[in-house]
Rosetta silent file (secondary structure, phi, psi, omega in degrees, C-alpha in Angstrom):
SEQUENCE: MEMAAKKHRGKIVRRKDSWQLYLMLIPAVLLVLIFVYMPMGGLVMAFQDYKPYHGILNSDWVGLDQFKFLFEYPDSVQVIWNTLRIAVLKMFFGFVSTLGFALLINEVRRKALRSTVQTFVFLPHFLSWVVLGGIFVELLNPDTGLVNQVLQGMGIKPIFFLGDNNWFLFTVVSSEVWKEFGYGSIIFLAAMAGINPALYEAAQLDGAGKWKQVLHITLPSMIPTMAVVLTLSLSQVLNAGFDQIFNLYNPLVYEKGDIIDTFVYRVGLIDGNYSFSTAVGLFKSIVSLILIMGAYRVAYKVADYKIF
SCORE:     score description
SCORE:     0.000 S_00000001
   1 L     0.000  -26.344  163.472  170.477   77.100   86.822 S_00000001
   2 H   -59.365  -73.927 -156.396  170.309   75.736   90.283 S_00000001
   3 H   -79.775   -9.923  148.286  168.537   78.083   91.773 S_00000001
   4 H   -63.937  -31.418  154.363  166.083   78.408   88.648 S_00000001
   5 H   -48.507  -71.647 -150.477  165.426   74.670   89.373 S_00000001
   6 H   -72.378  -21.466  143.575  164.769   75.028   92.552 S_00000001
   7 H   -53.310  -77.755 -174.282  162.039   78.056   91.916 S_00000001
   8 H   -31.210  -46.173 -176.006  160.680   75.857   89.163 S_00000001
   9 H   -76.004  -32.029  169.093  160.118   73.198   91.583 S_00000001
  10 H   -57.786  -42.008  171.979  158.826   75.698   94.000 S_00000001
  11 H   -80.855   -8.721  175.846  156.280   76.533   91.695 S_00000001
  12 H   -84.320  -10.716  160.941  155.195   72.984   90.837 S_00000001
  13 H   -52.677  -72.008 -161.059  154.834   72.472   94.942 S_00000001
  14 L   -75.175   31.094 -153.698  152.121   75.711   94.328 S_00000001
  15 L   -89.037  133.299  161.336  150.826   74.887   91.097 S_00000001
  16 H   -50.713  -32.481 -160.207  147.142   75.970   91.065 S_00000001
  17 H   -72.576   -9.533 -161.805  145.877   72.704   89.361 S_00000001
  18 H   -79.105    2.632  171.632  146.616   70.959   92.772 S_00000001
  19 H   -14.603  -61.508  155.134  142.751   71.641   93.743 S_00000001
  20 H   -38.700  -27.424 -170.523  142.026   68.101   94.023 S_00000001
  21 H   -69.658  -53.817  172.182  144.546   67.717   96.780 S_00000001
  22 H   -72.809  -20.045  162.676  142.575   70.077   98.950 S_00000001
  23 H   -50.011  -54.135 -162.327  139.305   68.703   98.055 S_00000001
  24 H   -65.063  -20.261  165.562  140.124   65.418   99.600 S_00000001
  25 H   -40.867  -54.920 -156.495  140.930   67.594  103.188 S_00000001
  26 H   -55.978  -64.302  174.094  137.297   68.621  103.353 S_00000001
  27 H   -29.327  -58.249  168.915  135.804   65.544  104.964 S_00000001
  28 H   -49.321  -49.753  174.377  138.355   65.401  107.242 S_00000001
  29 H   -63.575  -35.395  179.903  138.218   69.465  108.239 S_00000001
  30 H   -49.301  -73.480  169.234  134.356   68.977  108.754 S_00000001
  31 H   -46.262  -19.162  145.668  134.838   66.590  110.870 S_00000001
  32 H   -85.112  -11.871 -171.434  136.912   68.466  113.208 S_00000001
  33 H  -111.981  -20.554  164.921  135.045   71.366  112.945 S_00000001
  34 L  -117.865   -5.539  153.443  131.962   69.745  114.163 S_00000001
  35 L   -82.995   -8.688 -173.611  133.088   67.217  116.716 S_00000001
  36 L  -120.690  -29.112 -157.402  135.831   68.882  117.863 S_00000001
  37 L   -99.746  -58.197 -170.191  135.566   72.800  117.689 S_00000001
  38 L   -86.456   18.265  153.514  131.892   73.307  117.617 S_00000001
  39 L   -53.528  -51.090 -169.669  131.586   71.534  120.903 S_00000001
  40 H   -67.167   -5.876  171.132  133.511   73.908  122.399 S_00000001
  41 H   -62.003  -43.942 -159.450  130.664   76.553  122.447 S_00000001
  42 H   -67.528   30.164 -176.857  129.151   74.329  125.325 S_00000001
  43 H   -91.221  -31.436 -153.099  132.219   75.796  127.246 S_00000001
  44 H   -74.939  -28.260 -133.837  129.943   78.909  128.029 S_00000001
  45 H  -109.004   10.487  137.752  127.923   76.436  130.498 S_00000001
  46 H   -33.917  -49.589 -168.529  131.012   76.683  132.998 S_00000001
  47 L  -121.910   21.442  155.113  130.391   79.619  133.706 S_00000001
  48 L  -124.567 -178.684  176.750  126.481   79.500  134.211 S_00000001
  49 E   -94.995   75.960 -163.766  123.864   78.110  136.054 S_00000001
  50 L   -62.316  162.685  -93.993  122.913   76.154  132.818 S_00000001
  51 L   152.270   64.783  179.771  118.901   74.991  132.680 S_00000001
  52 L   -47.797  -25.248  167.900  117.992   72.637  129.607 S_00000001
  53 L  -102.148   18.529  166.091  115.100   74.166  129.519 S_00000001
  54 L   -86.948  -66.919 -149.029  116.381   77.808  129.444 S_00000001
  55 L   109.515  172.897  134.593  119.223   76.914  126.875 S_00000001
  56 L   -19.129  -84.317 -172.471  122.807   78.103  126.533 S_00000001
  57 L   -67.328   -8.709  170.873  121.109   81.653  126.003 S_00000001
  58 L  -119.305    6.328 -160.137  118.960   81.832  128.411 S_00000001
  59 L   -75.358  154.347  176.114  120.504   80.116  131.394 S_00000001
  60 E   -92.783  148.943  175.279  122.026   83.008  133.980 S_00000001
  61 L   -68.199  104.365 -176.483  125.226   83.832  134.537 S_00000001
  62 L   -97.776    7.575  175.299  127.304   82.942  137.676 S_00000001
  63 L    78.548 -135.166  172.978  130.782   83.928  136.785 S_00000001
  64 L  -107.193   32.765  176.828  133.486   81.474  138.402 S_00000001
  65 H   -43.538  -52.766 -161.927  130.977   80.240  141.411 S_00000001
  66 H   -69.931  -29.882 -178.783  131.282   76.822  139.676 S_00000001
  67 H   -76.279  -47.768  165.390  135.239   76.983  139.462 S_00000001
  68 H   -82.174   -6.229  179.190  134.704   77.752  143.274 S_00000001
  69 H   -74.873  -30.288 -174.090  132.360   75.122  144.325 S_00000001
  70 H   -30.747  -45.132 -165.691  134.742   72.868  142.318 S_00000001
  71 L   -90.516    2.110 -158.996  137.248   73.442  145.070 S_00000001
  72 L  -122.279  -14.135 -176.596  134.543   73.594  147.978 S_00000001
  73 L   -73.213  133.814 -169.764  132.743   70.366  146.922 S_00000001
  74 L   -74.661    3.747 -150.160  133.631   67.768  149.316 S_00000001
  75 L  -114.769  -29.233 -172.560  134.400   65.062  147.280 S_00000001
  76 L   -44.634  -31.529  160.281  136.360   67.017  144.391 S_00000001
  77 L   -42.054  -55.408 -179.016  139.509   67.186  146.015 S_00000001
  78 H   -68.951  -32.273 -176.013  139.786   63.332  146.686 S_00000001
  79 H   -68.819 -105.611 -172.817  138.666   62.866  142.919 S_00000001
  80 H    -0.768  -58.402 -166.916  141.482   65.125  141.518 S_00000001
  81 H   -66.797  -46.076  166.708  144.214   63.345  143.617 S_00000001
  82 H   -26.903  -68.459 -179.245  142.734   59.736  142.690 S_00000001
  83 H   -46.371  -50.404 -161.214  143.135   61.081  138.646 S_00000001
  84 H   -72.843  -37.901 -165.957  146.672   62.191  139.697 S_00000001
  85 H   -78.285  -36.319 -146.694  147.849   59.121  141.481 S_00000001
  86 H   -92.571  -47.339  175.215  146.456   56.628  139.201 S_00000001
  87 H   -65.845  -42.986  177.177  147.928   58.621  135.952 S_00000001
  88 H   -61.470  -54.712  165.464  151.319   58.934  137.441 S_00000001
  89 H   -88.073    6.171  162.651  151.591   55.241  137.860 S_00000001
  90 H   -79.407  -19.217 -170.163  150.485   54.154  134.972 S_00000001
  91 H   -61.797  -74.949 -158.011  152.703   56.920  133.382 S_00000001
  92 H   -63.195  -28.830 -164.781  156.081   55.669  135.358 S_00000001
  93 H   -95.696  -38.234  170.295  155.250   51.899  135.163 S_00000001
  94 H   -62.356  -33.334  164.002  154.113   51.873  131.437 S_00000001
  95 H   -77.262  -25.798  169.650  156.986   53.503  130.808 S_00000001
  96 H   -65.670  -36.066 -143.517  159.690   51.377  132.382 S_00000001
  97 H   -90.040  -27.701 -171.231  157.896   48.436  131.395 S_00000001
  98 H   -75.512  -41.103  179.774  157.539   49.375  127.773 S_00000001
  99 H   -74.841  -24.532  140.884  161.182   50.406  127.127 S_00000001
 100 H   -19.776  -65.091  175.796  162.037   47.294  128.719 S_00000001
 101 H   -69.842  -42.630  159.983  160.344   45.070  127.030 S_00000001
 102 H   -26.799  -66.847 -175.457  161.549   47.046  123.752 S_00000001
 103 H   -62.757  -18.258  177.540  165.035   46.633  124.780 S_00000001
 104 H  -114.913   -8.842  168.102  164.751   42.596  125.199 S_00000001
 105 H   -75.697  -20.801 -165.207  162.660   42.101  122.125 S_00000001
 106 L   -80.711  -20.403 -155.517  165.291   44.215  119.807 S_00000001
 107 L   -77.913  -31.387  170.885  168.257   41.469  121.421 S_00000001
 108 L   -50.213  112.447 -144.933  166.106   38.445  119.534 S_00000001
 109 L  -108.351  -45.264 -158.424  167.625   37.429  116.584 S_00000001
 110 L   -70.004   91.083 -178.046  165.173   34.369  115.964 S_00000001
 111 H   -41.321  -43.289 -168.820  162.413   36.527  113.218 S_00000001
 112 H   -81.256   -5.299 -154.610  159.724   33.863  113.926 S_00000001
 113 H  -109.267  -63.545 -167.348  160.239   33.803  117.893 S_00000001
 114 H   -82.330    3.908  175.643  160.203   37.357  117.955 S_00000001
 115 H   -97.871  -21.314  169.171  157.364   38.103  115.563 S_00000001
 116 H   -61.114  -46.620  176.121  155.230   35.508  117.505 S_00000001
 117 H   -61.153  -66.524  174.605  156.380   37.124  121.102 S_00000001
 118 H   -27.565  -90.140  160.560  155.055   40.650  119.387 S_00000001
 119 H     5.456  -59.127 -155.200  151.905   39.107  118.091 S_00000001
 120 H   -96.135  -17.459 -166.159  150.742   37.836  121.586 S_00000001
 121 H  -116.535  -10.242  162.234  151.680   41.300  123.715 S_00000001
 122 H   -77.113  -65.312 -177.420  150.302   43.466  120.833 S_00000001
 123 H    -2.638  -62.736 -156.551  146.803   41.706  121.135 S_00000001
 124 H   -64.230  -28.609 -167.908  145.494   43.420  124.449 S_00000001
 125 H   -71.994  -22.419 -148.696  145.635   46.812  122.926 S_00000001
 126 H  -127.769   10.588  167.763  143.082   46.246  120.491 S_00000001
 127 L   -96.544  121.507 -173.257  140.717   44.300  122.914 S_00000001
 128 L   -43.905  153.662  167.005  138.085   47.223  124.112 S_00000001
 129 H   -78.116  -20.086 -177.297  137.913   47.650  128.041 S_00000001
 130 H   -57.774  -40.029 -168.753  134.087   46.822  127.791 S_00000001
 131 H   -76.509  -49.318 -166.643  135.348   42.794  126.936 S_00000001
 132 H   -55.129  -77.829 -159.074  138.455   43.276  129.339 S_00000001
 133 H   -45.773  -43.616  175.011  136.366   44.384  132.286 S_00000001
 134 H   -74.820    4.525 -175.091  134.020   41.980  131.927 S_00000001
 135 H   -87.456  -40.176 -153.779  136.744   39.078  131.658 S_00000001
 136 H   -77.870   -4.950  179.879  138.366   40.601  134.538 S_00000001
 137 H   -67.886  -30.213 -176.214  135.599   41.082  136.869 S_00000001
 138 H   -64.441  -53.003 -179.528  135.068   37.344  136.053 S_00000001
 139 H   -46.395  -63.829 -173.164  138.581   36.607  136.747 S_00000001
 140 L   -86.253   12.302  179.396  138.979   38.475  140.171 S_00000001
 141 L   -85.104  154.536 -142.850  135.967   37.579  141.619 S_00000001
 142 L   -87.429   -6.217  174.546  136.588   36.961  145.157 S_00000001
 143 L  -116.521  -29.119  177.999  134.528   33.695  145.332 S_00000001
 144 L  -104.526   -0.564 -158.439  134.499   32.105  141.965 S_00000001
 145 L   -81.947  118.902 -178.361  137.586   33.728  140.365 S_00000001
 146 H   -44.448  -59.276 -155.069  140.402   31.807  138.792 S_00000001
 147 H   -57.573  -44.081 -171.931  142.992   34.313  140.267 S_00000001
 148 H   -75.201  -38.260 -168.038  141.371   33.468  143.943 S_00000001
 149 H   -65.236  -39.812 -174.779  140.695   29.681  143.252 S_00000001
 150 H   -74.837  -34.467  167.614  144.466   29.541  142.532 S_00000001
 151 H   -87.559 -101.842 -150.490  145.872   31.546  146.037 S_00000001
 152 L   -31.691    5.398  160.925  143.462   29.308  147.852 S_00000001
 153 L  -114.807   -7.895  147.058  145.110   26.717  146.700 S_00000001
 154 L   -88.623   16.469  178.372  148.584   27.986  147.756 S_00000001
 155 L    70.802   25.409 -166.387  146.957   28.666  151.111 S_00000001
 156 L  -120.892  120.849 -175.563  146.513   32.873  150.313 S_00000001
 157 L   -72.628  172.139 -169.659  143.049   33.653  151.738 S_00000001
 158 L   -75.323  162.446 -167.145  140.978   35.047  148.848 S_00000001
 159 L  -124.593  128.852  129.158  141.612   39.043  147.630 S_00000001
 160 L   -89.253   79.376 -163.797  139.059   41.461  146.576 S_00000001
 161 L   -32.577  -45.487 -168.899  140.637   42.968  143.907 S_00000001
 162 L  -113.091   19.121 -177.921  137.934   45.310  142.288 S_00000001
 163 L  -155.739   24.819  153.717  136.295   46.034  146.174 S_00000001
 164 L  -125.369 -177.587 -144.242  139.200   47.257  148.037 S_00000001
 165 L  -128.978  -63.860 -141.803  140.329   50.561  147.634 S_00000001
 166 H   -71.730  -38.645 -172.341  144.054   49.469  147.995 S_00000001
 167 H   -84.360  -14.501  178.906  143.898   46.329  145.684 S_00000001
 168 H   -58.642  -62.466 -167.415  141.517   48.253  143.595 S_00000001
 169 H   -51.148  -55.543 -165.000  144.680   50.741  142.387 S_00000001
 170 H   -35.863  -54.892 -168.252  146.946   47.620  142.156 S_00000001
 171 H   -96.955   -8.720 -179.557  145.077   46.182  139.682 S_00000001
 172 H   -76.969  -49.898 -175.508  143.747   49.098  137.671 S_00000001
 173 H   -89.854  -36.636  158.580  147.187   50.018  137.102 S_00000001
 174 H   -15.265  -56.672  162.251  148.625   46.602  136.130 S_00000001
 175 H   -33.773  -78.362  169.012  145.809   45.699  134.182 S_00000001
 176 H   -36.097  -50.841 -139.076  146.627   48.953  132.145 S_00000001
 177 H   -82.236  -73.580 -166.106  150.652   48.389  132.306 S_00000001
 178 H   -73.509    7.489  174.540  149.728   45.021  130.753 S_00000001
 179 H   -80.808  -55.329  172.621  147.382   45.887  128.256 S_00000001
 180 H   -83.366  -13.323 -165.700  149.573   48.489  126.592 S_00000001
 181 H   -73.005  -28.075 -178.530  153.383   47.988  126.995 S_00000001
 182 H   -71.981  -40.840  176.704  153.342   45.797  124.067 S_00000001
 183 H   -74.525  -18.182 -169.310  151.713   47.953  121.410 S_00000001
 184 L   -83.532    5.178 -178.172  153.366   51.044  123.149 S_00000001
 185 L   -86.245  -40.441  179.188  157.116   49.211  122.564 S_00000001
 186 H   -53.205  -23.153 -159.608  156.537   49.940  118.828 S_00000001
 187 H   -98.536  -40.023  165.204  157.703   53.295  119.124 S_00000001
 188 H   -62.494  -48.972 -160.306  161.171   52.499  120.937 S_00000001
 189 H   -70.827  -54.428  174.991  161.908   49.629  118.615 S_00000001
 190 H   -50.466  -11.192  177.718  161.655   52.030  115.478 S_00000001
 191 H   -86.463  -27.276 -175.095  163.851   54.406  117.407 S_00000001
 192 H   -74.624  -48.548 -172.430  166.442   51.406  117.850 S_00000001
 193 L   -49.616  -32.485  171.818  166.301   50.145  114.302 S_00000001
 194 L   -86.375    8.459  172.967  167.549   53.722  113.428 S_00000001
 195 L   -78.652  146.094  177.706  170.717   53.706  115.585 S_00000001
 196 L   -63.978  105.345  173.948  173.824   53.292  113.754 S_00000001
 197 H   -36.027  -46.051 -179.139  175.278   49.615  113.634 S_00000001
 198 H   -56.107  -19.570 -178.685  178.702   50.692  113.276 S_00000001
 199 H   -74.023  -47.168 -177.873  178.407   52.167  116.957 S_00000001
 200 H   -80.743  -18.340  149.024  177.896   48.520  118.131 S_00000001
 201 H   -63.025  -58.583  173.238  180.505   47.060  116.043 S_00000001
 202 H   -35.302  -52.217 -177.613  182.858   49.619  117.466 S_00000001
 203 H   -75.476  -12.805 -177.539  181.926   49.066  120.872 S_00000001
 204 H   -56.692  -42.184 -172.601  182.371   44.898  120.428 S_00000001
 205 H   -78.128  -41.525 -168.507  185.868   45.535  119.386 S_00000001
 206 L   -57.886  -15.648 -161.670  186.691   47.809  122.519 S_00000001
 207 L    88.821    7.240  178.804  185.120   44.598  124.459 S_00000001
 208 L   -58.608  132.101 -174.366  181.823   46.169  125.442 S_00000001
 209 L   -86.329  170.840 -176.892  179.194   43.459  126.793 S_00000001
 210 H   -88.042  -37.866  146.472  175.656   43.980  125.852 S_00000001
 211 H     5.118  -65.978  173.895  175.006   45.514  129.193 S_00000001
 212 H   -57.270  -42.567  165.660  177.425   48.185  128.047 S_00000001
 213 H   -65.406  -38.371 -159.636  176.114   48.558  124.283 S_00000001
 214 H   -86.160  -32.138 -178.561  172.638   49.393  125.933 S_00000001
 215 H   -81.668  -35.873  163.984  173.663   51.735  128.701 S_00000001
 216 H  -102.883   18.200  174.465  176.125   53.755  126.424 S_00000001
 217 H  -127.898  -94.026 -163.297  174.768   53.284  122.868 S_00000001
 218 H   -37.500  -62.065 -173.889  171.026   52.399  122.858 S_00000001
 219 H   -51.339  -47.953 -169.643  169.700   54.584  125.875 S_00000001
 220 H   -72.476  -23.863 -171.285  171.398   57.327  125.158 S_00000001
 221 H   -71.619  -32.474  170.203  170.613   57.261  121.409 S_00000001
 222 L   -94.319   28.673 -178.336  167.147   57.171  122.398 S_00000001
 223 H   -63.457  -88.155  175.883  166.871   60.055  124.602 S_00000001
 224 H   -53.594    1.752  170.639  164.536   62.442  122.244 S_00000001
 225 H   -81.030  -72.084 -168.037  162.037   59.512  121.346 S_00000001
 226 H   -46.038  -15.801  171.684  162.117   58.825  125.216 S_00000001
 227 H   -81.083  -70.477 -179.385  161.767   62.674  125.753 S_00000001
 228 H   -50.108   -8.642 -148.807  158.789   62.881  123.184 S_00000001
 229 H  -106.339  -62.787  177.841  157.300   60.067  124.704 S_00000001
 230 H   -64.508  -27.176 -155.428  157.284   61.475  128.283 S_00000001
 231 H  -109.895  -22.059  166.181  155.991   64.924  127.076 S_00000001
 232 H   -72.230  -52.593 -171.750  152.768   63.162  125.302 S_00000001
 233 H   -28.387  -59.043 -176.940  152.638   61.176  128.262 S_00000001
 234 H   -38.878  -42.639 -174.794  152.335   64.537  130.540 S_00000001
 235 H   -59.476  -30.762 -176.400  149.318   65.701  128.403 S_00000001
 236 L   -98.144   14.007 -150.173  147.621   62.968  129.586 S_00000001
 237 L   -77.077  -23.890  175.676  148.533   62.797  133.527 S_00000001
 238 L   -92.168   45.096 -176.214  144.553   64.040  134.185 S_00000001
 239 L  -143.601   71.498  170.611  143.207   61.421  131.990 S_00000001
 240 L   -69.557   13.835  179.379  143.267   58.143  133.937 S_00000001
 241 L   107.763   86.083  170.489  141.468   55.695  131.653 S_00000001
 242 H   -88.026  -57.537 -172.507  137.747   56.494  131.826 S_00000001
 243 H   -61.884  -22.354  176.897  136.781   53.222  129.898 S_00000001
 244 H   -70.352  -59.836 -169.510  139.029   51.246  132.115 S_00000001
 245 H   -59.413  -71.277 -165.284  137.823   52.800  135.734 S_00000001
 246 L   -36.082  -26.390  175.356  134.352   53.006  134.428 S_00000001
 247 L  -123.547   15.745  162.281  133.887   48.988  133.922 S_00000001
 248 L  -122.069  -18.222 -169.697  136.016   47.982  136.719 S_00000001
 249 L  -109.192 -179.163 -156.396  135.077   50.152  139.723 S_00000001
 250 L  -155.790  125.765  165.914  132.157   50.101  141.784 S_00000001
 251 H     5.283  -76.452  162.404  130.870   52.042  144.702 S_00000001
 252 H   -41.886  -14.272  149.889  132.815   50.541  147.146 S_00000001
 253 H   -99.775    9.953 -177.121  136.248   51.736  145.664 S_00000001
 254 H   -57.062  -13.333 -164.061  134.881   55.562  144.843 S_00000001
 255 H   -95.844    1.734  175.859  137.461   56.479  147.615 S_00000001
 256 H  -149.184   -8.838 -164.540  140.542   55.585  145.895 S_00000001
 257 H  -132.185    7.408  163.772  139.272   54.477  142.093 S_00000001
 258 L   -91.832  122.987  177.921  136.928   57.616  141.427 S_00000001
 259 L  -112.046 -173.726 -165.790  138.781   59.814  138.799 S_00000001
 260 H   -52.831  -56.860 -158.235  137.778   63.407  136.956 S_00000001
 261 H   -82.218  -13.647  174.905  136.023   61.678  134.057 S_00000001
 262 H   -77.832  -35.313 -166.823  133.931   59.326  136.204 S_00000001
 263 H   -79.156  -47.903  162.398  133.015   61.829  138.650 S_00000001
 264 H   -46.669  -31.273  170.698  131.846   63.971  135.503 S_00000001
 265 H   -57.676  -53.246 -155.135  129.830   61.337  134.343 S_00000001
 266 H   -85.838  -21.191  144.869  128.072   60.616  137.160 S_00000001
 267 H   -38.899  -72.737 -155.965  127.759   64.429  138.305 S_00000001
 268 H   -84.461  -96.824 -119.965  126.830   65.864  134.532 S_00000001
 269 H  -104.716   -3.366  163.894  125.088   63.133  133.294 S_00000001
 270 H  -103.477  -46.279 -178.385  123.467   61.126  135.808 S_00000001
 271 H   -78.285  -31.198 -157.415  122.819   63.971  138.383 S_00000001
 272 L    77.338   17.757 -161.551  122.356   66.757  135.826 S_00000001
 273 L   -97.435   68.336 -146.053  124.446   69.026  137.062 S_00000001
 274 H   -80.804  -36.227  178.741  125.240   69.955  133.827 S_00000001
 275 H   -65.157  -40.921  177.643  127.288   73.367  134.555 S_00000001
 276 H   -48.853  -88.372  176.766  129.246   71.888  137.441 S_00000001
 277 H   -63.170    1.877  128.778  130.613   69.314  135.152 S_00000001
 278 H   -50.846  -40.944 -174.068  131.630   71.490  132.416 S_00000001
 279 H   -55.794  -79.096  171.708  133.623   73.783  134.906 S_00000001
 280 H   -11.287  -54.972 -178.023  135.314   70.394  135.902 S_00000001
 281 H   -70.034  -43.148  178.834  135.964   69.567  132.653 S_00000001
 282 H   -65.164  -53.509 -169.385  137.271   72.948  131.409 S_00000001
 283 H   -54.446  -41.170 -173.388  139.837   72.858  134.777 S_00000001
 284 H   -82.043  -16.731  172.516  141.286   69.492  133.564 S_00000001
 285 H   -85.114  -81.911  173.175  141.963   70.730  129.471 S_00000001
 286 H     1.886  -85.941 -173.378  143.454   73.918  131.430 S_00000001
 287 H   -58.788  -31.252  152.730  145.649   71.994  133.523 S_00000001
 288 L   -55.156    6.107 -143.745  146.630   69.649  130.808 S_00000001
 289 L  -141.015  -60.418  171.571  147.529   72.495  128.536 S_00000001
 290 H   -48.057  -31.540 -170.414  149.655   73.711  131.210 S_00000001
 291 H   -88.215  -92.250  169.388  151.440   70.074  131.809 S_00000001
 292 H    -3.633  -74.730  167.837  152.071   70.041  128.373 S_00000001
 293 H   -30.332  -71.151 -150.780  153.710   73.521  127.736 S_00000001
 294 H   -73.791  -18.753  166.091  156.013   73.063  130.508 S_00000001
 295 H   -50.030  -38.487 -178.004  156.731   69.167  129.294 S_00000001
 296 H   -57.180  -70.759 -178.186  157.574   70.706  125.889 S_00000001
 297 H   -34.174  -64.816  175.488  160.011   73.331  127.574 S_00000001
 298 H   -48.637  -68.351 -164.885  161.591   70.505  129.639 S_00000001
 299 H   -76.917  -16.858  167.731  162.235   68.325  126.704 S_00000001
 300 H   -68.226  -47.577 -165.068  163.456   71.324  124.495 S_00000001
 301 H   -74.819  -59.595  177.259  166.067   72.326  127.288 S_00000001
 302 L   -78.999  -33.052  154.637  167.413   68.274  128.085 S_00000001
 303 L  -152.904   40.927  138.299  167.120   67.000  124.496 S_00000001
 304 L    88.447   18.111 -154.050  167.238   69.440  122.110 S_00000001
 305 L   -89.060  147.978  165.201  163.440   67.943  121.280 S_00000001
 306 L  -174.605  162.234 -164.731  161.121   70.956  119.690 S_00000001
 307 L  -104.918  -47.451  176.655  158.227   70.465  117.066 S_00000001
 308 L   -80.573    0.000    0.000  158.689   74.505  115.894 S_00000001
């Protein structure tokens, strides 16, 4: 009887009159095909000397010459290094701040206070970098910016945050962490909500304080979630944030602030070197794929996390 019921339920799931559900998927599938898969045909430009007036079909094939030029180009190595440095710093400090905030806010028992704090720290995530870029440019202006006026009041010389290479790196990382740490904590808060309260009760009976509970219960229980977050972050290690960098950087900080995406924008769209910029983008995608596959294997070994 039970087996018959299972088979019957299986038939219900596979009923032919569920065509309406598949019909609802058509718009999403079309969007993915048009805006994700169809543009991949343009990747052939990475192996061509593409000329717009010749088109993709009639442009000359050059094989791997564009990729060779990528590593011979004077600025390429510096741009790749800048991207890795900015992305890794963002990932590290973003992960630490997000996890730390989640642990702290999880201990707040007053619902009104907790909701108020979460609302304020979530808000920056929903602001565009176009808006925030304009705000930071005004706030960090070395002559009239509020930040430098406060520093001058404290007897500190004005700092050109967006014009000095070292300070620009600090500004980019800290502003990204400030913008995203609140929203990113949602994943960790959800993971904490799933921890069995009996574990904390047993720890309290054994005399464990808050710190010991976090160290021996909360953090170990969140290892799978942390592994997922880090795995997904590694896939973006060559994506240091085009929107942010583009709205904050200037020629004075190209040495340490120019990343792959802004480099591709300038070389590909501004200078018209479409084949070279396509090769750079393809190189970035391949490296990101290798990194996320490697991170997935590590997550599987360390935290027994697997998708399939």
